[in-house]
């Protein structure tokens, strides 16, 4: 290998990073799960006169459910469901579920671990209420990681932030895109 060849390869390698030197901007106009949705939003973007792209993504989403342990005391469990559903301090709709001759209470899904922990502690506190029949209700948090697939509908690319902001304003003027936002790639 000659020095000239090595030099040319080095320059070519450095030039390959030039695309990353200037950021490109996109407007995420929508996120879809079905092809009909994708087609509709792509058509809207085309009508506005912007280039568009479709980006397929996969994300993990944490799910936190607050459940009671199984109990054979249906009366106590139903009384608890009635009590927590009537309580104005918390906005949950408790549901009673039966498995064979036992039941458990589902307090629903929470967005994060802190909310789930708060709800579990509140549920434990409420289970000690004197108006309830003597019972042994215990609550646990079930954590589940769910894979979410989405199709992002993007307008762009735009080479500078000003052009992207102008496009964002125009796109957001369409009611269907009121939640659109700018993203950098």
PDB file of C-alpha atoms in Angstrom, residues 1-182:
ATOM      1  CA  UNK A   1       0.000   0.000   0.000  1.00  0.00           C
ATOM      2  CA  UNK A   2       1.235   3.396  -0.870  1.00  0.00           C
ATOM      3  CA  UNK A   3       1.134   6.446   1.300  1.00  0.00           C
ATOM      4  CA  UNK A   4      -1.201   8.106  -1.206  1.00  0.00           C
ATOM      5  CA  UNK A   5      -3.697   5.214  -0.962  1.00  0.00           C
ATOM      6  CA  UNK A   6      -3.668   5.339   2.841  1.00  0.00           C
ATOM      7  CA  UNK A   7      -4.140   9.111   2.764  1.00  0.00           C
ATOM      8  CA  UNK A   8      -7.096   8.841   0.355  1.00  0.00           C
ATOM      9  CA  UNK A   9      -8.721   6.141   2.487  1.00  0.00           C
ATOM     10  CA  UNK A  10      -8.303   8.323   5.579  1.00  0.00           C
ATOM     11  CA  UNK A  11      -9.903  11.311   3.859  1.00  0.00           C
ATOM     12  CA  UNK A  12     -12.781   9.138   2.608  1.00  0.00           C
ATOM     13  CA  UNK A  13     -13.286   7.802   6.117  1.00  0.00           C
ATOM     14  CA  UNK A  14     -13.407  11.323   7.579  1.00  0.00           C
ATOM     15  CA  UNK A  15     -15.821  12.474   4.871  1.00  0.00           C
ATOM     16  CA  UNK A  16     -18.179   9.665   5.795  1.00  0.00           C
ATOM     17  CA  UNK A  17     -18.800  11.488   9.080  1.00  0.00           C
ATOM     18  CA  UNK A  18     -19.734  14.746   7.327  1.00  0.00           C
ATOM     19  CA  UNK A  19     -23.355  13.649   7.208  1.00  0.00           C
ATOM     20  CA  UNK A  20     -23.389  13.597  11.003  1.00  0.00           C
ATOM     21  CA  UNK A  21     -21.858  17.063  11.359  1.00  0.00           C
ATOM     22  CA  UNK A  22     -25.060  18.856  10.344  1.00  0.00           C
ATOM     23  CA  UNK A  23     -28.119  17.499  12.094  1.00  0.00           C
ATOM     24  CA  UNK A  24     -31.309  16.849  10.188  1.00  0.00           C
ATOM     25  CA  UNK A  25     -34.716  17.539  11.638  1.00  0.00           C
ATOM     26  CA  UNK A  26     -38.012  15.735  11.204  1.00  0.00           C
ATOM     27  CA  UNK A  27     -41.549  16.391  12.299  1.00  0.00           C
ATOM     28  CA  UNK A  28     -43.194  13.387  13.882  1.00  0.00           C
ATOM     29  CA  UNK A  29     -46.740  13.911  12.743  1.00  0.00           C
ATOM     30  CA  UNK A  30     -48.291  10.693  14.014  1.00  0.00           C
ATOM     31  CA  UNK A  31     -47.683   7.206  15.349  1.00  0.00           C
ATOM     32  CA  UNK A  32     -49.776   4.348  14.010  1.00  0.00           C
ATOM     33  CA  UNK A  33     -50.331   0.667  14.592  1.00  0.00           C
ATOM     34  CA  UNK A  34     -52.297  -0.123  11.427  1.00  0.00           C
ATOM     35  CA  UNK A  35     -51.581   0.399   7.738  1.00  0.00           C
ATOM     36  CA  UNK A  36     -54.806   2.345   7.153  1.00  0.00           C
ATOM     37  CA  UNK A  37     -53.647   4.927   9.692  1.00  0.00           C
ATOM     38  CA  UNK A  38     -50.238   5.127   7.983  1.00  0.00           C
ATOM     39  CA  UNK A  39     -51.816   5.698   4.575  1.00  0.00           C
ATOM     40  CA  UNK A  40     -54.137   8.410   5.896  1.00  0.00           C
ATOM     41  CA  UNK A  41     -51.394  10.427   7.589  1.00  0.00           C
ATOM     42  CA  UNK A  42     -48.964  10.049   4.688  1.00  0.00           C
ATOM     43  CA  UNK A  43     -51.645  11.459   2.403  1.00  0.00           C
ATOM     44  CA  UNK A  44     -52.129  14.467   4.705  1.00  0.00           C
ATOM     45  CA  UNK A  45     -48.391  15.204   4.700  1.00  0.00           C
ATOM     46  CA  UNK A  46     -48.201  14.889   0.915  1.00  0.00           C
ATOM     47  CA  UNK A  47     -51.130  17.311   0.575  1.00  0.00           C
ATOM     48  CA  UNK A  48     -49.170  19.823   2.668  1.00  0.00           C
ATOM     49  CA  UNK A  49     -46.279  19.449   0.224  1.00  0.00           C
ATOM     50  CA  UNK A  50     -43.690  17.953   2.566  1.00  0.00           C
ATOM     51  CA  UNK A  51     -41.474  14.939   1.951  1.00  0.00           C
ATOM     52  CA  UNK A  52     -42.361  12.062   4.235  1.00  0.00           C
ATOM     53  CA  UNK A  53     -40.913   8.928   5.735  1.00  0.00           C
ATOM     54  CA  UNK A  54     -42.201   5.951   7.639  1.00  0.00           C
ATOM     55  CA  UNK A  55     -40.115   4.655  10.542  1.00  0.00           C
ATOM     56  CA  UNK A  56     -40.849   1.320  12.213  1.00  0.00           C
ATOM     57  CA  UNK A  57     -40.011   1.215  15.911  1.00  0.00           C
ATOM     58  CA  UNK A  58     -40.146  -1.155  18.833  1.00  0.00           C
ATOM     59  CA  UNK A  59     -40.111   0.002  22.436  1.00  0.00           C
ATOM     60  CA  UNK A  60     -40.406  -1.687  25.785  1.00  0.00           C
ATOM     61  CA  UNK A  61     -43.079  -0.307  28.084  1.00  0.00           C
ATOM     62  CA  UNK A  62     -43.256  -1.041  31.793  1.00  0.00           C
ATOM     63  CA  UNK A  63     -46.654  -2.033  33.158  1.00  0.00           C
ATOM     64  CA  UNK A  64     -47.449  -2.125  36.883  1.00  0.00           C
ATOM     65  CA  UNK A  65     -50.621  -3.828  38.095  1.00  0.00           C
ATOM     66  CA  UNK A  66     -51.766  -3.783  41.706  1.00  0.00           C
ATOM     67  CA  UNK A  67     -53.493  -7.025  42.683  1.00  0.00           C
ATOM     68  CA  UNK A  68     -54.591  -8.678  45.882  1.00  0.00           C
ATOM     69  CA  UNK A  69     -53.489 -12.174  46.698  1.00  0.00           C
ATOM     70  CA  UNK A  70     -56.082 -14.919  46.318  1.00  0.00           C
ATOM     71  CA  UNK A  71     -58.572 -15.177  49.147  1.00  0.00           C
ATOM     72  CA  UNK A  72     -61.463 -17.514  49.912  1.00  0.00           C
ATOM     73  CA  UNK A  73     -63.374 -14.734  51.695  1.00  0.00           C
ATOM     74  CA  UNK A  74     -65.611 -13.456  48.872  1.00  0.00           C
ATOM     75  CA  UNK A  75     -67.689 -11.321  51.234  1.00  0.00           C
ATOM     76  CA  UNK A  76     -64.675  -9.415  52.525  1.00  0.00           C
ATOM     77  CA  UNK A  77     -63.268  -8.978  49.034  1.00  0.00           C
ATOM     78  CA  UNK A  78     -66.574  -7.609  47.685  1.00  0.00           C
ATOM     79  CA  UNK A  79     -66.891  -5.249  50.654  1.00  0.00           C
ATOM     80  CA  UNK A  80     -63.364  -4.014  49.956  1.00  0.00           C
ATOM     81  CA  UNK A  81     -64.134  -3.440  46.254  1.00  0.00           C
ATOM     82  CA  UNK A  82     -67.217  -1.413  47.222  1.00  0.00           C
ATOM     83  CA  UNK A  83     -65.204   0.593  49.757  1.00  0.00           C
ATOM     84  CA  UNK A  84     -62.290   1.521  47.479  1.00  0.00           C
ATOM     85  CA  UNK A  85     -64.549   2.283  44.510  1.00  0.00           C
ATOM     86  CA  UNK A  86     -66.506   4.732  46.700  1.00  0.00           C
ATOM     87  CA  UNK A  87     -63.357   6.406  48.079  1.00  0.00           C
ATOM     88  CA  UNK A  88     -62.777   9.830  46.491  1.00  0.00           C
ATOM     89  CA  UNK A  89     -59.081   9.953  47.433  1.00  0.00           C
ATOM     90  CA  UNK A  90     -58.159   7.511  44.698  1.00  0.00           C
ATOM     91  CA  UNK A  91     -59.443   7.131  41.159  1.00  0.00           C
ATOM     92  CA  UNK A  92     -59.425   3.416  40.497  1.00  0.00           C
ATOM     93  CA  UNK A  93     -62.125   0.992  39.530  1.00  0.00           C
ATOM     94  CA  UNK A  94     -61.417  -2.127  41.524  1.00  0.00           C
ATOM     95  CA  UNK A  95     -62.650  -5.364  40.001  1.00  0.00           C
ATOM     96  CA  UNK A  96     -63.241  -8.733  41.590  1.00  0.00           C
ATOM     97  CA  UNK A  97     -62.011 -11.778  39.657  1.00  0.00           C
ATOM     98  CA  UNK A  98     -62.731 -15.400  40.501  1.00  0.00           C
ATOM     99  CA  UNK A  99     -60.432 -18.405  40.097  1.00  0.00           C
ATOM    100  CA  UNK A 100     -62.105 -21.646  41.191  1.00  0.00           C
ATOM    101  CA  UNK A 101     -63.496 -20.982  44.687  1.00  0.00           C
ATOM    102  CA  UNK A 102     -61.168 -18.085  45.405  1.00  0.00           C
ATOM    103  CA  UNK A 103     -61.126 -14.432  44.355  1.00  0.00           C
ATOM    104  CA  UNK A 104     -58.630 -11.630  43.905  1.00  0.00           C
ATOM    105  CA  UNK A 105     -59.003  -7.876  43.461  1.00  0.00           C
ATOM    106  CA  UNK A 106     -57.509  -6.032  40.519  1.00  0.00           C
ATOM    107  CA  UNK A 107     -56.886  -2.341  41.227  1.00  0.00           C
ATOM    108  CA  UNK A 108     -55.759  -1.674  37.665  1.00  0.00           C
ATOM    109  CA  UNK A 109     -52.621  -0.643  35.884  1.00  0.00           C
ATOM    110  CA  UNK A 110     -50.343   2.213  36.888  1.00  0.00           C
ATOM    111  CA  UNK A 111     -47.977   4.220  34.688  1.00  0.00           C
ATOM    112  CA  UNK A 112     -44.904   3.848  36.879  1.00  0.00           C
ATOM    113  CA  UNK A 113     -43.509   2.028  39.894  1.00  0.00           C
ATOM    114  CA  UNK A 114     -43.985   4.988  42.268  1.00  0.00           C
ATOM    115  CA  UNK A 115     -47.701   5.282  41.499  1.00  0.00           C
ATOM    116  CA  UNK A 116     -48.122   1.529  41.860  1.00  0.00           C
ATOM    117  CA  UNK A 117     -46.316   1.553  45.219  1.00  0.00           C
ATOM    118  CA  UNK A 118     -48.492   4.424  46.464  1.00  0.00           C
ATOM    119  CA  UNK A 119     -51.662   2.600  45.385  1.00  0.00           C
ATOM    120  CA  UNK A 120     -50.508  -0.635  47.020  1.00  0.00           C
ATOM    121  CA  UNK A 121     -49.795   1.175  50.308  1.00  0.00           C
ATOM    122  CA  UNK A 122     -53.157   2.942  50.133  1.00  0.00           C
ATOM    123  CA  UNK A 123     -54.885  -0.383  49.441  1.00  0.00           C
ATOM    124  CA  UNK A 124     -53.180  -2.000  52.450  1.00  0.00           C
ATOM    125  CA  UNK A 125     -54.190   0.957  54.638  1.00  0.00           C
ATOM    126  CA  UNK A 126     -57.792   0.776  53.424  1.00  0.00           C
ATOM    127  CA  UNK A 127     -57.928  -3.001  53.990  1.00  0.00           C
ATOM    128  CA  UNK A 128     -57.566  -2.324  57.732  1.00  0.00           C
ATOM    129  CA  UNK A 129     -60.818  -0.312  57.770  1.00  0.00           C
ATOM    130  CA  UNK A 130     -63.089  -1.261  60.687  1.00  0.00           C
ATOM    131  CA  UNK A 131     -66.166  -1.389  58.453  1.00  0.00           C
ATOM    132  CA  UNK A 132     -64.773  -4.386  56.562  1.00  0.00           C
ATOM    133  CA  UNK A 133     -65.270  -7.978  57.702  1.00  0.00           C
ATOM    134  CA  UNK A 134     -62.150  -9.499  59.214  1.00  0.00           C
ATOM    135  CA  UNK A 135     -60.020 -10.559  56.280  1.00  0.00           C
ATOM    136  CA  UNK A 136     -56.509 -11.203  55.184  1.00  0.00           C
ATOM    137  CA  UNK A 137     -56.285  -9.086  52.046  1.00  0.00           C
ATOM    138  CA  UNK A 138     -52.729  -8.498  50.929  1.00  0.00           C
ATOM    139  CA  UNK A 139     -51.702  -6.553  47.845  1.00  0.00           C
ATOM    140  CA  UNK A 140     -48.766  -6.983  45.498  1.00  0.00           C
ATOM    141  CA  UNK A 141     -47.406  -5.214  42.440  1.00  0.00           C
ATOM    142  CA  UNK A 142     -47.008  -7.262  39.276  1.00  0.00           C
ATOM    143  CA  UNK A 143     -44.415  -5.771  36.934  1.00  0.00           C
ATOM    144  CA  UNK A 144     -44.560  -6.679  33.277  1.00  0.00           C
ATOM    145  CA  UNK A 145     -42.507  -5.411  30.351  1.00  0.00           C
ATOM    146  CA  UNK A 146     -44.541  -5.182  27.180  1.00  0.00           C
ATOM    147  CA  UNK A 147     -43.082  -4.769  23.707  1.00  0.00           C
ATOM    148  CA  UNK A 148     -44.830  -2.021  21.794  1.00  0.00           C
ATOM    149  CA  UNK A 149     -44.562  -1.733  18.039  1.00  0.00           C
ATOM    150  CA  UNK A 150     -45.356   1.557  16.342  1.00  0.00           C
ATOM    151  CA  UNK A 151     -45.050   3.113  12.948  1.00  0.00           C
ATOM    152  CA  UNK A 152     -43.905   6.731  13.104  1.00  0.00           C
ATOM    153  CA  UNK A 153     -45.025   9.070  10.342  1.00  0.00           C
ATOM    154  CA  UNK A 154     -42.352  11.703   9.739  1.00  0.00           C
ATOM    155  CA  UNK A 155     -42.288  14.834   7.611  1.00  0.00           C
ATOM    156  CA  UNK A 156     -38.851  15.833   6.418  1.00  0.00           C
ATOM    157  CA  UNK A 157     -35.894  15.790   6.505  1.00  0.00           C
ATOM    158  CA  UNK A 158     -35.211  19.476   7.093  1.00  0.00           C
ATOM    159  CA  UNK A 159     -31.613  20.702   7.089  1.00  0.00           C
ATOM    160  CA  UNK A 160     -32.036  23.510   9.611  1.00  0.00           C
ATOM    161  CA  UNK A 161     -34.113  24.127  12.683  1.00  0.00           C
ATOM    162  CA  UNK A 162     -35.870  27.198  11.235  1.00  0.00           C
ATOM    163  CA  UNK A 163     -37.249  25.255   8.261  1.00  0.00           C
ATOM    164  CA  UNK A 164     -38.359  22.475  10.599  1.00  0.00           C
ATOM    165  CA  UNK A 165     -40.118  24.942  12.913  1.00  0.00           C
ATOM    166  CA  UNK A 166     -41.959  26.535   9.989  1.00  0.00           C
ATOM    167  CA  UNK A 167     -43.022  23.091   8.800  1.00  0.00           C
ATOM    168  CA  UNK A 168     -44.133  22.177  12.322  1.00  0.00           C
ATOM    169  CA  UNK A 169     -46.387  25.241  12.511  1.00  0.00           C
ATOM    170  CA  UNK A 170     -47.956  24.418   9.154  1.00  0.00           C
ATOM    171  CA  UNK A 171     -48.403  20.749  10.078  1.00  0.00           C
ATOM    172  CA  UNK A 172     -49.915  21.550  13.492  1.00  0.00           C
ATOM    173  CA  UNK A 173     -52.483  23.793  11.803  1.00  0.00           C
ATOM    174  CA  UNK A 174     -54.128  20.571  10.594  1.00  0.00           C
ATOM    175  CA  UNK A 175     -56.361  19.239  13.398  1.00  0.00           C
ATOM    176  CA  UNK A 176     -55.172  15.643  12.888  1.00  0.00           C
ATOM    177  CA  UNK A 177     -51.579  16.759  13.614  1.00  0.00           C
ATOM    178  CA  UNK A 178     -52.212  18.914  16.702  1.00  0.00           C
ATOM    179  CA  UNK A 179     -49.777  16.781  18.743  1.00  0.00           C
ATOM    180  CA  UNK A 180     -46.958  16.798  16.155  1.00  0.00           C
ATOM    181  CA  UNK A 181     -43.454  17.622  17.381  1.00  0.00           C
ATOM    182  CA  UNK A 182     -39.954  18.185  16.044  1.00  0.00           C
TER     183      UNK A 182
END
